[in-house]
Short mmCIF file of C-alpha atoms in Angstrom, two decimals:
data_model
loop_
_atom_site.label_atom_id
_atom_site.label_comp_id
_atom_site.label_asym_id
_atom_site.label_seq_id
_atom_site.Cartn_x
_atom_site.Cartn_y
_atom_site.Cartn_z
CA MET H 11 -136.13 65.85 52.50
CA PRO H 12 -133.30 66.19 55.09
CA LEU H 13 -132.80 69.69 56.46
CA MET H 14 -129.41 71.43 56.48
CA ALA H 15 -127.99 71.71 59.98
CA GLY H 16 -128.65 75.26 61.13
CA ALA H 17 -131.56 75.87 58.76
CA GLU H 18 -134.20 75.21 61.40
CA PRO H 19 -136.99 77.75 62.01
CA TYR H 20 -136.97 79.74 65.23
CA ARG H 21 -139.80 80.71 67.54
CA TYR H 22 -139.88 82.48 70.87
CA GLU H 23 -142.90 83.48 72.93
CA ALA H 24 -142.62 86.48 75.20
CA GLY H 25 -144.69 89.65 75.41
CA GLN H 26 -147.57 91.23 73.54
CA VAL H 27 -145.43 92.59 70.71
CA GLY H 28 -144.45 90.12 68.02
CA VAL H 29 -142.02 90.24 65.11
CA LEU H 30 -142.15 88.06 62.01
CA LEU H 31 -138.74 87.71 60.33
CA CYS H 32 -138.49 86.70 56.67
CA HIS H 33 -135.28 85.24 55.25
CA GLY H 34 -134.15 85.75 51.67
CA PHE H 35 -134.22 83.84 48.37
CA THR H 36 -132.17 80.59 48.51
CA GLY H 37 -131.25 81.44 52.10
CA THR H 38 -132.37 79.99 55.43
CA PRO H 39 -133.40 81.20 58.90
CA GLN H 40 -129.70 81.04 59.82
CA SER H 41 -129.12 84.43 58.16
CA LEU H 42 -131.57 86.05 60.60
CA ARG H 43 -131.12 83.84 63.67
CA PRO H 44 -128.85 86.30 65.57
CA TRP H 45 -131.37 89.08 64.91
CA ALA H 46 -134.23 86.87 66.10
CA GLU H 47 -132.40 85.93 69.28
CA TYR H 48 -131.51 89.57 69.98
CA LEU H 49 -135.15 90.67 69.71
CA ALA H 50 -136.29 87.73 71.83
CA ALA H 51 -133.75 88.64 74.52
CA HIS H 52 -135.33 92.11 74.67
CA GLY H 53 -138.86 90.90 75.33
CA LEU H 54 -140.36 90.34 71.88
CA SER H 55 -142.25 87.32 70.65
CA VAL H 56 -140.41 86.20 67.51
CA SER H 57 -141.33 83.99 64.57
CA LEU H 58 -138.68 83.06 61.99
CA PRO H 59 -140.10 80.38 59.68
CA ARG H 60 -138.26 78.37 57.04
CA GLN H 61 -139.84 78.96 53.66
CA PRO H 62 -140.69 75.95 51.44
CA GLY H 63 -137.84 74.66 49.29
CA HIS H 64 -135.20 76.40 51.39
CA GLY H 65 -132.65 74.69 53.60
CA THR H 66 -132.80 71.35 51.78
CA THR H 67 -131.65 71.24 48.12
CA TRP H 68 -131.90 73.66 45.25
CA GLN H 69 -133.55 70.87 43.25
CA GLU H 70 -136.42 70.82 45.73
CA MET H 71 -136.64 74.58 45.64
CA ASN H 72 -137.06 74.40 41.87
CA ARG H 73 -140.45 72.82 42.52
CA THR H 74 -141.64 75.88 44.47
CA ARG H 75 -142.55 79.46 43.56
CA TRP H 76 -142.93 82.78 45.33
CA GLU H 77 -146.55 82.09 46.23
CA ASP H 78 -145.42 79.04 48.24
CA TRP H 79 -142.88 81.09 50.22
CA TYR H 80 -145.37 83.88 50.83
CA SER H 81 -148.04 81.40 51.94
CA GLU H 82 -145.74 80.08 54.66
CA LEU H 83 -145.06 83.61 55.89
CA GLU H 84 -148.78 84.37 55.81
CA LYS H 85 -149.45 81.37 58.07
CA ALA H 86 -146.71 82.46 60.45
CA PHE H 87 -148.15 85.98 60.53
CA GLN H 88 -151.64 84.74 61.34
CA ASP H 89 -150.27 82.53 64.10
CA LEU H 90 -148.25 85.39 65.59
CA ARG H 91 -151.19 87.77 65.33
CA GLY H 92 -153.29 85.25 67.25
CA ARG H 93 -150.80 85.43 70.13
CA CYS H 94 -149.75 89.09 70.01
CA PRO H 95 -152.02 92.15 69.75
CA GLU H 96 -149.27 94.02 67.88
CA VAL H 97 -147.11 92.59 65.09
CA PHE H 98 -144.15 93.98 63.16
CA VAL H 99 -142.66 92.36 60.06
CA ALA H 100 -139.04 92.43 58.94
CA GLY H 101 -136.89 90.76 56.33
CA LEU H 102 -133.64 90.51 54.42
CA SER H 103 -133.38 90.83 50.64
CA LEU H 104 -136.39 89.05 49.09
CA GLY H 105 -137.60 88.62 52.66
CA GLY H 106 -137.81 92.41 52.79
CA CYS H 107 -139.97 92.29 49.69
CA MET H 108 -142.19 89.69 51.36
CA ALA H 109 -142.46 91.87 54.45
CA LEU H 110 -143.61 94.77 52.30
CA ARG H 111 -146.17 92.51 50.62
CA LEU H 112 -147.54 91.46 54.00
CA ALA H 113 -147.85 95.15 54.94
CA GLN H 114 -149.72 95.86 51.70
CA VAL H 115 -152.16 93.03 52.30
CA HIS H 116 -152.79 93.47 56.02
CA GLY H 117 -152.67 97.24 56.47
CA GLU H 118 -153.22 98.35 60.06
CA ALA H 119 -152.84 94.80 61.37
CA ILE H 120 -149.10 95.37 60.94
CA ARG H 121 -147.57 98.12 63.10
CA GLY H 122 -144.36 98.62 61.15
CA VAL H 123 -141.84 97.18 58.69
CA VAL H 124 -138.06 96.79 58.76
CA ALA H 125 -136.34 95.80 55.50
CA VAL H 126 -132.63 95.07 55.11
CA ASN H 127 -131.33 95.42 51.55
CA PRO H 128 -134.81 94.72 50.16
CA SER H 129 -135.15 93.35 46.65
CA ILE H 130 -138.24 94.70 44.86
CA ALA H 131 -136.94 95.24 41.30
CA ASN H 132 -135.91 93.00 38.42
CA ASP H 133 -132.38 94.37 38.04
CA VAL H 134 -130.74 91.11 36.90
CA PRO H 135 -130.73 90.80 33.07
CA LEU H 136 -130.68 86.99 33.21
CA LEU H 137 -134.02 86.94 35.01
CA ARG H 138 -135.69 88.61 32.06
CA ILE H 139 -135.22 85.41 30.08
CA ALA H 140 -135.64 83.02 33.04
CA PRO H 141 -139.15 81.90 31.97
CA VAL H 142 -137.57 80.55 28.77
CA LEU H 143 -134.20 79.59 30.25
CA ARG H 144 -135.87 77.32 32.81
CA TRP H 145 -136.65 74.80 30.05
CA PHE H 146 -132.96 74.45 29.17
CA VAL H 147 -130.99 75.19 32.35
CA ARG H 148 -131.98 73.97 35.82
CA SER H 149 -129.63 76.15 37.85
CA VAL H 150 -127.01 78.90 37.60
CA PRO H 151 -124.30 79.99 40.06
CA GLY H 152 -125.72 81.22 43.35
CA VAL H 153 -125.69 84.67 44.92
CA ALA H 154 -125.29 83.56 48.55
CA ASN H 155 -122.69 84.46 51.14
CA ASP H 156 -122.13 88.10 50.18
CA VAL H 157 -120.59 88.89 53.59
CA LYS H 158 -117.68 91.22 54.26
CA LYS H 159 -116.93 90.04 57.80
CA GLU H 160 -114.11 87.50 58.03
CA GLY H 161 -115.01 84.00 59.17
CA VAL H 162 -118.77 84.32 58.62
CA THR H 163 -120.65 82.06 56.22
CA GLU H 164 -124.28 82.32 55.16
CA LEU H 165 -126.11 78.99 55.08
CA ALA H 166 -127.64 79.07 51.61
CA TYR H 167 -127.57 77.33 48.24
CA THR H 168 -124.49 77.66 46.05
CA ARG H 169 -126.76 77.27 43.01
CA THR H 170 -129.77 79.39 42.05
CA PRO H 171 -132.74 77.26 40.88
CA VAL H 172 -133.89 78.84 37.61
CA ALA H 173 -137.52 77.66 37.67
CA ALA H 174 -138.01 79.13 41.14
CA ALA H 175 -136.22 82.35 40.17
CA SER H 176 -138.42 82.73 37.09
CA THR H 177 -141.40 83.45 39.38
CA LEU H 178 -139.75 86.47 41.02
CA PRO H 179 -140.56 89.14 38.41
CA ARG H 180 -144.29 88.67 39.06
CA LEU H 181 -143.76 89.30 42.78
CA TRP H 182 -141.60 92.35 42.17
CA SER H 183 -144.16 93.83 39.77
CA LEU H 184 -146.96 93.28 42.27
CA VAL H 185 -145.08 94.85 45.18
CA GLN H 186 -143.98 97.84 43.12
CA ALA H 187 -147.47 98.44 41.74
CA GLU H 188 -148.96 98.55 45.25
CA LEU H 189 -146.08 100.14 47.14
CA GLU H 190 -148.21 103.14 48.09
CA LYS H 191 -150.32 100.78 50.20
CA VAL H 192 -147.42 100.55 52.66
CA THR H 193 -148.63 103.27 55.02
CA GLN H 194 -147.04 101.80 58.14
CA PRO H 195 -143.77 103.20 59.54
CA LEU H 196 -140.96 101.79 57.39
CA LEU H 197 -137.27 101.46 58.29
CA VAL H 198 -134.87 100.40 55.51
CA TYR H 199 -131.23 99.45 55.96
CA HIS H 200 -129.15 99.77 52.79
CA SER H 201 -125.59 98.49 52.30
CA THR H 202 -123.70 100.93 50.10
CA ASP H 203 -121.55 98.02 48.88
CA ASP H 204 -124.03 95.29 47.94
CA HIS H 205 -123.01 92.73 45.31
CA VAL H 206 -126.44 91.08 45.05
CA VAL H 207 -129.16 93.74 45.02
CA LYS H 208 -128.53 96.89 43.03
CA PRO H 209 -129.54 100.36 44.36
CA THR H 210 -132.64 100.31 42.13
CA SER H 211 -134.89 98.84 44.83
CA VAL H 212 -134.06 101.46 47.46
CA ALA H 213 -134.35 104.20 44.84
CA ILE H 214 -137.90 103.07 44.05
CA ILE H 215 -138.79 103.07 47.74
CA ARG H 216 -137.34 106.58 48.16
CA ARG H 217 -139.40 107.84 45.22
CA ILE H 218 -142.75 106.26 46.07
CA LEU H 219 -142.47 106.35 49.88
CA PRO H 220 -140.45 109.53 50.54
CA ASN H 221 -141.07 109.44 54.31
CA THR H 222 -139.24 106.15 54.69
CA GLN H 223 -136.44 106.11 57.26
CA ILE H 224 -133.38 104.87 55.33
CA GLU H 225 -130.15 104.06 57.13
CA GLU H 226 -126.96 103.49 55.14
CA LEU H 227 -124.61 100.66 56.13
CA SER H 228 -121.00 101.37 55.18
CA ASP H 229 -119.26 98.24 56.50
CA SER H 230 -121.40 95.36 55.25
CA TYR H 231 -122.24 93.60 52.01
CA HIS H 232 -125.65 92.14 51.12
CA VAL H 233 -126.18 89.78 54.07
CA ALA H 234 -125.85 92.62 56.53
CA THR H 235 -127.60 90.73 59.34
CA LEU H 236 -124.50 88.52 59.60
CA ASP H 237 -122.00 91.24 58.79
CA ASN H 238 -120.11 94.06 60.49
CA ASP H 239 -123.20 96.28 60.80
CA ALA H 240 -125.40 93.59 62.35
CA ASP H 241 -125.41 95.20 65.79
CA THR H 242 -126.54 98.48 64.24
CA ILE H 243 -129.47 96.72 62.58
CA PHE H 244 -130.44 94.83 65.71
CA ALA H 245 -130.37 97.85 68.03
CA GLY H 246 -131.95 100.16 65.47
CA SER H 247 -134.81 97.81 64.75
CA LEU H 248 -135.47 97.38 68.47
CA ASP H 249 -135.62 101.17 68.93
CA PHE H 250 -137.94 101.40 65.91
CA ILE H 251 -140.28 98.80 67.41
CA ARG H 252 -140.23 100.46 70.83
CA THR H 253 -141.08 103.79 69.19
CA HIS H 254 -144.03 102.51 67.19
CA ALA H 255 -145.50 99.89 69.53
CA SER H 256 -148.41 101.09 71.64
CA VAL H 257 -147.77 98.51 74.37
CA PRO H 258 -144.47 98.07 76.24
CA LEU H 259 -142.10 95.25 75.45
CA GLN H 260 -141.96 92.54 78.11
CA ARG H 261 -138.56 93.65 79.40
CA ASP H 262 -139.09 97.42 79.05
#
């Protein structure tokens, strides 16, 4: 299946500290590419994989489920861990949820987590009937490109594949049920004006993990890594990694 131009994965090898970046549902590595390049320029080894079914067609994505996307991230994590003694994970939207899941599964093997507008709750009424709807409707209008900054476009599907979306509630339930297993340092960026993910997810994180560092973004919509607050996220995440890494970054 041909790949969208700009949807390619990104990898950079540098020092002993690695970061795995996880893009969101129906999105591509393009939404996190500037973040990845920023971290690489400051001495981090970076892995930004393309998850199965993403960056091609929504029809192909309809043949995948959350376990397929997570499996690809798991492989990327194991590869990065084999090259770097310390690994951080980070993600946008559902990628933030995946990053939290990796932290739950791998415990101390992950030094810290950064999540931007993470999605961990089923706050979309349509998804409650998605397991039935999938037999009648193949796709619905997409949720991509929620960006405030003029002239910026997220590379993502304009349609949401219903069969793929119907698998999300199981992931959300799993991550919520085991959220207390996230004992690593956690930094969350939350856009106060987000048209995709409701405040429910961050509220759950605040309640279950009260020590979480939560930073509010006042000038960005959902895809904040491409928006007006992107530089704040990039610099803040780098400071977070420097604070919690036990070995220096290559360019420190």
